Structures are given as C-alpha cells and as structure tokens.
Short mmCIF file of C-alpha atoms and ligand atoms in Angstrom, two decimals:
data_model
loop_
_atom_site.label_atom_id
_atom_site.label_comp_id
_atom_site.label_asym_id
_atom_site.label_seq_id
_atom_site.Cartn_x
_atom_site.Cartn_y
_atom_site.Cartn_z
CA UNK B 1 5.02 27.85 -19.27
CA UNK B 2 8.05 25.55 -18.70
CA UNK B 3 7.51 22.20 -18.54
CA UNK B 4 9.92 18.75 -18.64
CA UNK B 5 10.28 16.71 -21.90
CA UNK B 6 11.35 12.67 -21.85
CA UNK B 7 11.95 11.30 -24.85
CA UNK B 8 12.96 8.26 -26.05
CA UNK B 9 11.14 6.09 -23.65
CA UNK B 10 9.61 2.45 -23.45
CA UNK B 11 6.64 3.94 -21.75
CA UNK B 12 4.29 1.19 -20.02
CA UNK B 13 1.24 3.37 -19.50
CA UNK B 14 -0.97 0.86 -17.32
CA UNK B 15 -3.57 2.52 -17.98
CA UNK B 16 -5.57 -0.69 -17.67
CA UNK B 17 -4.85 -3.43 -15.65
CA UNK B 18 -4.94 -6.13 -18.36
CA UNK B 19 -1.60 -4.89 -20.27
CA UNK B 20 1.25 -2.76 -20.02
CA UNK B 21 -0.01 -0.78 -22.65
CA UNK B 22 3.56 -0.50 -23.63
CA UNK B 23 4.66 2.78 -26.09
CA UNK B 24 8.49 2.15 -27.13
CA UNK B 25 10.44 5.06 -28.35
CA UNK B 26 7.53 7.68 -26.64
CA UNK B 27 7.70 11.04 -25.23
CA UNK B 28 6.48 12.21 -22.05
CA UNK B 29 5.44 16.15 -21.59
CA UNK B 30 5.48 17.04 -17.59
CA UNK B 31 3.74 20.77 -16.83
CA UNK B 32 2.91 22.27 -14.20
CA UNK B 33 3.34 18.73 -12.12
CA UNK B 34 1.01 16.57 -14.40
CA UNK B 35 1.38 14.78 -17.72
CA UNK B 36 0.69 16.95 -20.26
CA UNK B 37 1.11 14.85 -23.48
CA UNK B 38 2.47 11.37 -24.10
CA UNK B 39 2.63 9.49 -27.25
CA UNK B 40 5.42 8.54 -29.87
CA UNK B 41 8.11 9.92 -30.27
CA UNK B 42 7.43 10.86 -34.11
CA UNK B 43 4.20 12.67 -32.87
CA UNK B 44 5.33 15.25 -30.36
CA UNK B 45 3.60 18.41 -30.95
CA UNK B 46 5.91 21.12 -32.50
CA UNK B 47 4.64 23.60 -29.53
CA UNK B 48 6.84 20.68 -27.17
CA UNK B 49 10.04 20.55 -29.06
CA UNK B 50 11.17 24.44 -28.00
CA UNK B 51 15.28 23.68 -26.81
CA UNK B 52 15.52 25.43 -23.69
CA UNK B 53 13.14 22.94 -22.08
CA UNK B 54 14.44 20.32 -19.64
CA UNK B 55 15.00 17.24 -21.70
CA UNK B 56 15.85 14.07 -20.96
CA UNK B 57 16.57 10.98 -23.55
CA UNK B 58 15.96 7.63 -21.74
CA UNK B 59 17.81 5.76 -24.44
CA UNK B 60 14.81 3.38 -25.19
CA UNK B 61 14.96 2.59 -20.65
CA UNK B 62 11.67 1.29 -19.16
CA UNK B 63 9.33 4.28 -17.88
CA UNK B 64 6.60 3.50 -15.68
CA UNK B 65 4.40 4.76 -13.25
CA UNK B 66 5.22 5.37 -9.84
CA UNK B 67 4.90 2.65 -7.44
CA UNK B 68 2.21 2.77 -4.76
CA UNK B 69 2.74 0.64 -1.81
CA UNK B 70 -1.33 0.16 -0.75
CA UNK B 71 -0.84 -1.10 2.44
CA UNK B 72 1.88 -0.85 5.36
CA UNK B 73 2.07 -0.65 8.52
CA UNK B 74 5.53 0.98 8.74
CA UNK B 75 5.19 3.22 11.54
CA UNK B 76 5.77 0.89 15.08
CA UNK B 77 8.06 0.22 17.83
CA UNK B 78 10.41 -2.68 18.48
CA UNK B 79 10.67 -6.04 16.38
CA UNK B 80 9.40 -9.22 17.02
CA UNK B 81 12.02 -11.13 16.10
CA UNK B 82 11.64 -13.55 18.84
CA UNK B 83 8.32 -14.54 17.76
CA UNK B 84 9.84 -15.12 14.83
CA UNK B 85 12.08 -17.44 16.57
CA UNK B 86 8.73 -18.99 18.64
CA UNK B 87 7.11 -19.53 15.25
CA UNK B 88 10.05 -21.64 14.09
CA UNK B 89 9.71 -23.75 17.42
CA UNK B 90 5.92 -24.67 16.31
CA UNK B 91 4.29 -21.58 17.95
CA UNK B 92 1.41 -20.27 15.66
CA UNK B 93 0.74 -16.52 14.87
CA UNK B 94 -2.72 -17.02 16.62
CA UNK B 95 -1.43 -18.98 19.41
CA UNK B 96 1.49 -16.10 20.17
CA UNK B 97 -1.54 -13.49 19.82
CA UNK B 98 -3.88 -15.27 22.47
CA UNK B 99 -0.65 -15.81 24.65
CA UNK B 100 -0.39 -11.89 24.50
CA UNK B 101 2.42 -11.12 22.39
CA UNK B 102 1.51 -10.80 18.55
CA UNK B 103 0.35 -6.95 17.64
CA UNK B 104 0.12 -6.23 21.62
CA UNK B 105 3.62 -6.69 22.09
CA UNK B 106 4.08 -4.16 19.32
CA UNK B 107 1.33 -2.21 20.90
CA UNK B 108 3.91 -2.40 24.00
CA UNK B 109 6.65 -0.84 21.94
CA UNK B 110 4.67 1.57 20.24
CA UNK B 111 3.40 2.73 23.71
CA UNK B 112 6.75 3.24 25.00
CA UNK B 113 8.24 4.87 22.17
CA UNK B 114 8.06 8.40 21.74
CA UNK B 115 7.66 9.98 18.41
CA UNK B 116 11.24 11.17 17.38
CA UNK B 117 12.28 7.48 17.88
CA UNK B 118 9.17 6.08 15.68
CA UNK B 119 9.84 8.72 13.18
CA UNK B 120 13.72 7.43 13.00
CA UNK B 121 12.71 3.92 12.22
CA UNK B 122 10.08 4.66 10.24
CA UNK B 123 11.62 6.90 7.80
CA UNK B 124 14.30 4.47 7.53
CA UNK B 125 11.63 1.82 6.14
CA UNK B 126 9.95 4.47 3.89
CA UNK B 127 13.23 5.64 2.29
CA UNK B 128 13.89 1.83 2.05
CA UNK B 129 10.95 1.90 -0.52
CA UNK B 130 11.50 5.17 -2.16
CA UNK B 131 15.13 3.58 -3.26
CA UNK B 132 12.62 1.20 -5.36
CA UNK B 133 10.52 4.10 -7.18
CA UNK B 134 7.80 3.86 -4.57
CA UNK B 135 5.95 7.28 -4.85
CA UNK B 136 2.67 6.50 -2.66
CA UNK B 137 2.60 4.40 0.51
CA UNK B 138 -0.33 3.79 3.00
CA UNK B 139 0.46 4.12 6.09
CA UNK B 140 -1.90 2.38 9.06
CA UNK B 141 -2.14 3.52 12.47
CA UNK B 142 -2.86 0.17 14.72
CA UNK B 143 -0.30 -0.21 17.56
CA UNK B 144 -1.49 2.65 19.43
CA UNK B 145 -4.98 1.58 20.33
CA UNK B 146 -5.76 4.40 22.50
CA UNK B 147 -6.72 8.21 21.83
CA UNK B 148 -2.91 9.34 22.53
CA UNK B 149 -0.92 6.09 20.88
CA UNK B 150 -3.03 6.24 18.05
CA UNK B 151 -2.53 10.21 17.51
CA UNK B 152 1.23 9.64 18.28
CA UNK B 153 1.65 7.14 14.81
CA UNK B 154 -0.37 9.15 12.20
CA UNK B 155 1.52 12.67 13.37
CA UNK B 156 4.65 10.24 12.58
CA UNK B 157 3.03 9.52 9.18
CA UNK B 158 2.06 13.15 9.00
CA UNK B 159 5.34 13.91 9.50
CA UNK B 160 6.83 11.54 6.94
CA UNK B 161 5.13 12.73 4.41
CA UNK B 162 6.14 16.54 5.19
CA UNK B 163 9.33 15.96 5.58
CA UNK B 164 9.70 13.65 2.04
CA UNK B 165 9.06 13.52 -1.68
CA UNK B 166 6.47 11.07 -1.11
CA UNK B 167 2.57 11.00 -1.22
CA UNK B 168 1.52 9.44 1.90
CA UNK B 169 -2.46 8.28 2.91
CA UNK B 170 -2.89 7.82 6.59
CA UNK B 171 -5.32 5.13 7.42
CA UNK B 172 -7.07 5.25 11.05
CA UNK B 173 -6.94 1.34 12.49
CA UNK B 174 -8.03 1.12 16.24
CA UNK B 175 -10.04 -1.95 15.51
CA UNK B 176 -6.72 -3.48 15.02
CA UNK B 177 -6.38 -5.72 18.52
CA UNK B 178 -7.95 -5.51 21.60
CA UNK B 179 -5.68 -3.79 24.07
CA UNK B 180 -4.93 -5.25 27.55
CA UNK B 181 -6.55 -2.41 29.42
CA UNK B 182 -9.89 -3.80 27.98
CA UNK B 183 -10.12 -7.37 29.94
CA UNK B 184 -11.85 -9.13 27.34
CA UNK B 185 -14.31 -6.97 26.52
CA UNK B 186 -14.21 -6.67 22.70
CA UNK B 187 -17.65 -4.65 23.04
CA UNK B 188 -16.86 -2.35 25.07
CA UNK B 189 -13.62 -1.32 22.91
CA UNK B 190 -15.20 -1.13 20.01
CA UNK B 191 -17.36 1.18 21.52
CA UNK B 192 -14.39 3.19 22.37
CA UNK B 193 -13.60 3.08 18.70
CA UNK B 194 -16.45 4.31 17.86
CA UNK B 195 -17.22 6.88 20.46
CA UNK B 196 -13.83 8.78 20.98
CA UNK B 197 -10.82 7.33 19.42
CA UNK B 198 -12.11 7.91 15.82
CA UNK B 199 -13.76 10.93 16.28
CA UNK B 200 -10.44 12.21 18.14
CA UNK B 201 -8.48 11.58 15.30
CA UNK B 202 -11.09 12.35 12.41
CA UNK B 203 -10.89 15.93 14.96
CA UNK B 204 -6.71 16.26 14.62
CA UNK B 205 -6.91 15.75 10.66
CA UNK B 206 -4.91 12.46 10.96
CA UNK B 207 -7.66 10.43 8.93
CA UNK B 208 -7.79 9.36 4.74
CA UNK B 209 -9.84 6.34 5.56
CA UNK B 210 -11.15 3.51 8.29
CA UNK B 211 -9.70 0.08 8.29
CA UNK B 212 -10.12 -2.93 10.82
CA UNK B 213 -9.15 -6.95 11.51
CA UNK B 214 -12.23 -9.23 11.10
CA UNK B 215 -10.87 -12.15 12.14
CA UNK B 216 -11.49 -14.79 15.53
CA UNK B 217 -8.43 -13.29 17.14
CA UNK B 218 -9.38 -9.60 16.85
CA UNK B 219 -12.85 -8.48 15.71
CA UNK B 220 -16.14 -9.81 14.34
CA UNK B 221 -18.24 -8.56 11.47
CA UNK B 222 -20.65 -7.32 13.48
CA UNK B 223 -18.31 -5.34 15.68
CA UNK B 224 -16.23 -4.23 12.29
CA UNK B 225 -19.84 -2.81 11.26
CA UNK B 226 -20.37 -0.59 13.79
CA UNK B 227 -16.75 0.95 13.09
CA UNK B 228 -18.17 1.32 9.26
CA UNK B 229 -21.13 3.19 10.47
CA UNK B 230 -19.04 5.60 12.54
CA UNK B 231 -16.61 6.43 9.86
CA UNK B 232 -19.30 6.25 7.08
CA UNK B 233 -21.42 8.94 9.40
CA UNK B 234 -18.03 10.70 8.99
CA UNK B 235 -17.79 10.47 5.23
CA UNK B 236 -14.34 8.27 5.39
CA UNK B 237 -13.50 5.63 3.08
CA UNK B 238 -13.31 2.02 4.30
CA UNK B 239 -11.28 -0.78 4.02
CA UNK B 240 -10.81 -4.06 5.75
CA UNK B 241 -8.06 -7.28 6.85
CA UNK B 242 -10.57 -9.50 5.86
CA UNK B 243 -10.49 -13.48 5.45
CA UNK B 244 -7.02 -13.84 6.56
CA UNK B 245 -6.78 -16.35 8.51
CA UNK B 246 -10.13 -17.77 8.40
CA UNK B 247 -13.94 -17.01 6.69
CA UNK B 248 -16.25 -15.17 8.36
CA UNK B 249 -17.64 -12.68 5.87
CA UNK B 250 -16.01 -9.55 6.54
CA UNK B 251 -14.94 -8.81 2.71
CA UNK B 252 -18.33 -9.33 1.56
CA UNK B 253 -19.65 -6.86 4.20
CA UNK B 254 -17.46 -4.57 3.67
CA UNK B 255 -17.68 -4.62 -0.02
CA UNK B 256 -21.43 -4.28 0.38
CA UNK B 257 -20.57 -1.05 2.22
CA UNK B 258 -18.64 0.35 -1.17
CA UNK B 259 -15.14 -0.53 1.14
CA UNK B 260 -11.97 0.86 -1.29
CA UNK B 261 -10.65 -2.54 -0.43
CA UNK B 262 -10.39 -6.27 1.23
CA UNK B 263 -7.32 -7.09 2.10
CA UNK B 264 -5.23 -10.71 2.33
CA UNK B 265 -8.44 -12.67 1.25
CA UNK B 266 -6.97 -16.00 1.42
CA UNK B 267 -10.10 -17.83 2.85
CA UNK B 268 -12.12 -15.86 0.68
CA UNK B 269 -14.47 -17.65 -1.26
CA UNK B 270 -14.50 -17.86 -5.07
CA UNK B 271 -18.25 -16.85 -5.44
CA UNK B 272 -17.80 -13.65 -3.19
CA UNK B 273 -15.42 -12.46 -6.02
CA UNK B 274 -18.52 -11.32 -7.51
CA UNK B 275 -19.49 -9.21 -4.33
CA UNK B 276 -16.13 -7.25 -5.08
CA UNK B 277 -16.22 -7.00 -8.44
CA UNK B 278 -19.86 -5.37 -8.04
CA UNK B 279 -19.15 -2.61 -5.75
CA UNK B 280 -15.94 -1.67 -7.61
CA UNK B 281 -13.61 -3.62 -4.39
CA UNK B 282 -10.44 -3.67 -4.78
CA UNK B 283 -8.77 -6.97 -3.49
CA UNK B 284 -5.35 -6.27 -2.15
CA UNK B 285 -3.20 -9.45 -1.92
CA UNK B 286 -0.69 -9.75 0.51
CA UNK B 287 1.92 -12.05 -0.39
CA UNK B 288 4.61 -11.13 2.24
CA UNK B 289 1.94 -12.26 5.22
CA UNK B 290 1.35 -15.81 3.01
CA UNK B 291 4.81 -16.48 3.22
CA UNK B 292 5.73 -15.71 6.62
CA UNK B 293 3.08 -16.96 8.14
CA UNK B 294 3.62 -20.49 5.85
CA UNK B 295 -0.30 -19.97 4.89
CA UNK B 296 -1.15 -22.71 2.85
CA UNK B 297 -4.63 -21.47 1.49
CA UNK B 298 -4.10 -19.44 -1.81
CA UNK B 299 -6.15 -16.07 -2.53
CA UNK B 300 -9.28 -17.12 -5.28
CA UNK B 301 -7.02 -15.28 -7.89
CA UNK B 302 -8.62 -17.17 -10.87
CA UNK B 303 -12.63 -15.96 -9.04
CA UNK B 304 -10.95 -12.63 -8.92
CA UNK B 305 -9.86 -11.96 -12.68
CA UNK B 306 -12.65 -13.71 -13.66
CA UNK B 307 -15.08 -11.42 -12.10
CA UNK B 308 -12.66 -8.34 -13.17
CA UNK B 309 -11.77 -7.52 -9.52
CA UNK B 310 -9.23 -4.86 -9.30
CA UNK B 311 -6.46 -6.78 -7.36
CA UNK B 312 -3.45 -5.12 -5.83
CA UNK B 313 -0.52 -6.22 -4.13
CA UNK B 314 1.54 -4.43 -1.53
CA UNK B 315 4.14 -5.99 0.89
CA UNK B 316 1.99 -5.03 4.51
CA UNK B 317 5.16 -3.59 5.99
CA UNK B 318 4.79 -4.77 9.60
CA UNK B 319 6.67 -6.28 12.01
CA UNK B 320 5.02 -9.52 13.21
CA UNK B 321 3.39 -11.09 9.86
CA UNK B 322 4.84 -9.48 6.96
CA UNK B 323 9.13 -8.14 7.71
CA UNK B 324 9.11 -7.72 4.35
CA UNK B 325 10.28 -4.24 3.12
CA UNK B 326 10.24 -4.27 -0.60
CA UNK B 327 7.42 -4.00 -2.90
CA UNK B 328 9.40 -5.58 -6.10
CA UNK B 329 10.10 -8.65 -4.28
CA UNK B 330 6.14 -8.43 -2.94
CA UNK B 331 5.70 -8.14 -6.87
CA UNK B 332 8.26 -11.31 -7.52
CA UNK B 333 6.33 -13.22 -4.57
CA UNK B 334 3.24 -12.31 -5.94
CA UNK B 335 3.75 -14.21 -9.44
CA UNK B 336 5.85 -16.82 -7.62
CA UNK B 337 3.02 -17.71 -4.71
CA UNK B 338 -0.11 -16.77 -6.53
CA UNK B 339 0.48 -17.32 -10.19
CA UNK B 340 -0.06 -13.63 -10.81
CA UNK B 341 1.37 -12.64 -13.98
CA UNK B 342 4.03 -10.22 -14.22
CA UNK B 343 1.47 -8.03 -16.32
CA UNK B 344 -0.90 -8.48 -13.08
CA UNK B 345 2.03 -7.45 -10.32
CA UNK B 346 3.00 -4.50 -12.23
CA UNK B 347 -0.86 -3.23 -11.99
CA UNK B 348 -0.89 -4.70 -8.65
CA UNK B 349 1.71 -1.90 -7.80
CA UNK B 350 0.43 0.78 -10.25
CA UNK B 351 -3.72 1.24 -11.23
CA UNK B 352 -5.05 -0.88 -9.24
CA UNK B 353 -3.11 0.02 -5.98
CA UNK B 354 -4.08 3.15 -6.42
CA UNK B 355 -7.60 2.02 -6.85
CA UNK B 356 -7.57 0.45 -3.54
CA UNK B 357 -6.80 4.07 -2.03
CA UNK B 358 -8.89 5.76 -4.10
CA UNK B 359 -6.76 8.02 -5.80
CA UNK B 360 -6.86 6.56 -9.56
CA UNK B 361 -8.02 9.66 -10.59
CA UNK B 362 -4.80 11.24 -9.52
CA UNK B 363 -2.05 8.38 -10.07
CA UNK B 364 -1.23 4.84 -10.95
CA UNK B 365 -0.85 5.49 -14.94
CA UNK B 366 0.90 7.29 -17.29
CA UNK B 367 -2.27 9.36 -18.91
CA UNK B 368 -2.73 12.79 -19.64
CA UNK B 369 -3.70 15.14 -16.31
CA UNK B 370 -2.79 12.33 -14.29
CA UNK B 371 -0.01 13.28 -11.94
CA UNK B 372 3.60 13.27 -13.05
CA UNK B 373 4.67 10.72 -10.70
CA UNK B 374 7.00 8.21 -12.40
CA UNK B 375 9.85 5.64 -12.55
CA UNK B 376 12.90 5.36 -15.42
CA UNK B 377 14.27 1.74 -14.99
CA UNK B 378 17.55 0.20 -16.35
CA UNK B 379 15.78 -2.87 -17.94
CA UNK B 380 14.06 -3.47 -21.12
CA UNK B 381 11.11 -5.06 -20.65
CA UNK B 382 8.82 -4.67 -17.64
CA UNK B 383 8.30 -8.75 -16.95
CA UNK B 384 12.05 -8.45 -15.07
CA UNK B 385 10.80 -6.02 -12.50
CA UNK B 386 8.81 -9.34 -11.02
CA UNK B 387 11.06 -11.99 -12.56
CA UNK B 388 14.66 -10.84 -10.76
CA UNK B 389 14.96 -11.20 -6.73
CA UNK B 390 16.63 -8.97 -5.06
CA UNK B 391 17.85 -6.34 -7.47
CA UNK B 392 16.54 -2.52 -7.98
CA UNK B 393 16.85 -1.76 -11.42
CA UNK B 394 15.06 1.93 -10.30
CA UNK B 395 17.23 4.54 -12.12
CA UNK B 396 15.67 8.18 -11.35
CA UNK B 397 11.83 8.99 -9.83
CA UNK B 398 9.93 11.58 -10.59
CA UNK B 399 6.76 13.00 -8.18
CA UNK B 400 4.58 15.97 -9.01
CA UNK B 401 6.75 16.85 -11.68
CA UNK B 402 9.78 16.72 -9.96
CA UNK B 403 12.94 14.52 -9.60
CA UNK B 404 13.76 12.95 -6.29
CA UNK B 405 17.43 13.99 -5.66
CA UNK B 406 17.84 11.21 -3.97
CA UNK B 407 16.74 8.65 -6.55
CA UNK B 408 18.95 10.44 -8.94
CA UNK B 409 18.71 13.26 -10.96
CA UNK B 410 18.77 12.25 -15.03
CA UNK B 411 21.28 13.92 -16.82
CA UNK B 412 20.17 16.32 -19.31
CA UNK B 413 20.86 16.57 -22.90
O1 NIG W 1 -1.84 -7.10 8.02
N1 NIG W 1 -3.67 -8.87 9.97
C1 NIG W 1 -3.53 -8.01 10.81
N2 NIG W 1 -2.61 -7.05 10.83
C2 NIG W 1 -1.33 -7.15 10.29
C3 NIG W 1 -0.44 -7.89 11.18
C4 NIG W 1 0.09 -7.04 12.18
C5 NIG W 1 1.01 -7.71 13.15
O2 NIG W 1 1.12 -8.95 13.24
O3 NIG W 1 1.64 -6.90 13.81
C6 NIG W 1 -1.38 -7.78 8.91
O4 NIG W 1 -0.94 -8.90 8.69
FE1 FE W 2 -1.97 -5.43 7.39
#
C-alpha cells in the first residue's frame, strides 16, 4: 500500500488545546488519506522507511494541522462599503439595520445575483483562505431568506466545495434577518423558517447544521427555539450568533440544547461559561466583528478557560461586520484584542474549530486515523503564525492525503 512519508518536521500536534504538543525532528506517515504514524524521527517503523515511497524532508519547518475557518459567511452579493463609510460618520451597525440597510441590503444583492456571479466572488474569498493553509471553512447561508435565495447560496457552497481541494460544511441560516416582504412580523417568519424554508433545504441536501441571530435587531430566544426544535426534529446540529451585541440568553439556551457552538459572546456573562463548558459548547470568538464594529465589551475569555470551554476563533467572513478575509490575522487579532495566547489562537484555528463543527473526530490534529489534512510553514516556532501581521508563511497544504497544487507541491527527495 503506498503511502507519503514527512520527515524531519517540527510537528505541533494540537492534539489538546492547552499546548502545541510540539514533536521537533518527527515523521509523519500519510496512507490511504489519513495519518498513519507520527512520532520521532529516530522511531519510524522499519516497515515506513521502504525508498520508493514519496518522501519529503521539511528541514526541521513548522507542520501543523490544517486550518479550519469555523465560521463565514463568504457566499453574498455586493459590498457594503458605504455603510462602512455611514459608520465612520457616527451611524451604528444597529441603527443602519433598523434604517433597512445592514444584512437586508446584502439580502438585496444576494437576491439579484444569480449563482455564476456569487460563485465568482465567492471562490475568490475561499481561495483567498486556502493561500493561508485553510483546509475546512463553514460556510452560512443567510442573505437569501426565502426558499429560492436560500437554495441559491448553499448550491454555491455546494459547488465550492466540488469544484476545490477544500472540506466545506454548509450551515442553513434563515433566522438570519427578517426580510422586507414580512412587514414586521418576526412571528410569522419564523414560522416560515420553520415550516418550509428548512425543511426545503434539509429536502435538497444543502444542510450540515442550523444556526440563527438572537439578538434585539433580528430574533429572540424564544423565536430562535422554535428554529432548534425544527432542526432538532430533523436531527441537525445547532449553533447560534449569540450575545453579540447585547444579553439576552441565547448562548445559554442554546448550549442547554447540546448547540456545537455560541458564537461572538461578547455580552456573555462570566457565570454562563459554565453552561458551555457543561454541554461540551464550543465558544467561537469573533474578533474581526469586535474590531469593525469598535465593540468595546470583551468576550469572558478568563470565565471561558477557566471553565475549560473549547473556544475557537474564525474571522466571520461577511460583508457588513466582519471584511476581514484572513484567518491568521483573525488569529493575530485574537491575541492582540482578547489576550488569547498564541497557544490558544493556534487551537482556536485547529481542535477546537473543528469542535465547533463537529468534526474533531475527523480533523483539527495531527493524531493517528485522523485525516491527513495539514500545513508545512516557513517559520520555526508556531507563536509567529499569531505574532506577524500580514505575512503567510504557508509553504505547501496537504488534504486527504494529498497536496494542493496550488499551495505548492514539496519537492521530493
Ligand atoms: O456574524 N451577527 C450577525 N451576522 C453577521 C453579520 C452579517 C452582516 O452584517 O451582514 C455576523 O456578524
Ligand atoms: Fe456571523
């Protein structure tokens, strides 16, 4: 059976959250698309070392896992780079949102796009990542908010995901705004949520999980509970914008519902960390949204470690709160804004985003039968990957086993 060697690696497993666990001068056995063996160099079973194999010496670079982007929402229409402009002029994000602009004016663009032109923009962001060793990105529906519009931007996900060497997990978010055509009537649309959108695109195979905004200008936790039930009565995984902008207890709800993960959490409160921490809740941090939006209340990051919440980071790819569209400058802000450490942004990005999608049985480490997803950086230590702003030190990617061509095939020796 033929299988990949690396050798000659500074290996930072991550196989838990709380160090790199860092292997210097390791080996790294790929077959059949997974990690078959890893360990030092010195200890690399004879039944490994045959010389036809595919080997590759990293000269001593940094190998870690892939990077998993946890939560974007990369697929839309238009910019809003005037509200951008507004926000600089004293407008605030809610004020632009009640005034109808906000997500509906990227519902507006996403409406009147069709889905060769979102698929051209989006796979422009997406191979923006990928140039940065991303191997998994989320990807939220959301600007569609009815039964076609909503179809329309996970077949564009769909279709990124077919079309690259990427593992992509489509997340279904109706109970993202409240569309015009709804007057008001924040009832009634989550009823349409709940009664044909979801089940429309649960019925088109479009679905990995259920996601929502609790917050005053979109959706209450009452109304984000009936969503739950739906999707729950569906078997889907759950996950929520929670605490954002304000509190009103839609992390704790949904982590009492087993959610995968609360997301932004700023307002959440420090005893609630518990809550998470209890129903295995990821906490997904979002500093790109902090930052644009100037947010001045910091996530309860000390509540969360203390409490051994998973937290993630990812850099909520969108165009009205978060422009941002690199995860190692997420990771850089995440350290800078939030005092995580760079230990903390590198798990952020590795085991515990992949916690927050569920899939940390499959990836996020560097552990045998895990998939072979991985990164071979020109630095040589892992803190720089947070600490420098603005450069991509990503070298060559490997997913499933293989290399991304485009991320540069290692040359063999
Ligand atoms: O994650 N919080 C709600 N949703 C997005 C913002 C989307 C938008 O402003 O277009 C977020 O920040
Ligand atoms: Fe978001």
């Amino acid at each position: 059976m033929p299988y990949r060697l690396l050798t000659n690696a500074t290996l930072a497993t991550m196989q838990d959250s709380t160090s790199y666990g860092l292997i210097p001068s390791a080996s790294l056995v790929v077959e059949s698309g997974n990690i078959a063996w890893l360990g030092p160099d010195q200890q690399l079973p004879g039944r490994f070392k045959i010389s036809d194999n595919e080997s590759i010496n990293c000269q001593g670079q940094l190998v870690t896992p892939g990077l998993i982007d946890c939560h974007t929402h990369l697929v839309y229409g238009g910019n809003r780079a005037v509200e951008f402009e507004m926000r600089l002029e004293g407008a605030s994000y809610q004020q632009i949102a009640r005034a109808g602009g906000g997500i509906n004016s990227t519902v507006r663009h996403t409406r009147d796009a069709n889905e060769q032109e979102l698929f051209d923009k989006a796979a422009d962001r997406l191979h923006g990542l990928m140039t940065e060793g991303v191997t998994t990105v989320e990807i939220k529906s959301g600007y569609g908010l009815d039964i076609e519009n909503e179809i329309k931007m996970l077949k564009v996900a769909q279709k990124l995901a077919d079309q690259n060497p990427i593992r992509v997990k489509k997340t279904f978010l109706g109970a993202h705004a409240l569309p015009p055509e709804f007057k008001a009537d924040k009832d009634r649309y989550i009823d349409y949520v709940c009664d044909q959108m979801l089940p429309a695109v649960v019925e088109a195979g479009l679905v990995d999980a259920v996601d929502g905004f609790c917050e005053g200008i979109a959706f209450s936790v009452e109304q984000m509970e009936k969503v739950f039930d739906k999707a729950q009565a569906l078997n889907l995984p759950i996950k929520l914008h929670a605490e954002q902008l304000s509190h009103l207890g839609g992390a704790a709800m949904a982590a009492m519902r087993g959610a995968l993960s609360v997301d932004h959490v700023e307002y959440l409160k420090s005893q609630e960390a518990r809550i998470l921490a209890d129903n295995n809740t990821a906490a997904v941090l979002l500093p790109g949204a902090f930052y644009t939006l100037r947010e001045t209340q910091l996530p309860p990051v000390q509540a969360l470690r203390r409490n051994n919440v998973p937290i993630a980071i990812a850099t909520d790819l969108n165009p009205g709160s978060s422009p941002l569209h690199s995860l190692l400058l997420t990771m850089n802000m995440a350290c800078t804004l939030f005092s995580l450490t760079p230990v903390e942004a590198l798990a952020g990005v590795t085991i515990n985003a992949a916690k927050a999608l569920g899939l940390d049985h499959q990836i996020g480490s560097l552990e045998v039968g895990k998939s072979a997803d991985l990164v071979i950086w020109g630095v040589d230590h892992p803190a720089v990957l947070s600490y420098e702003i603005g450069s991509n030190h990503c070298k060559s990617v490997m997913i499933k086993g293989q290399w991304r061509e485009n991320n540069h095939q290692p040359i063999l020796n």
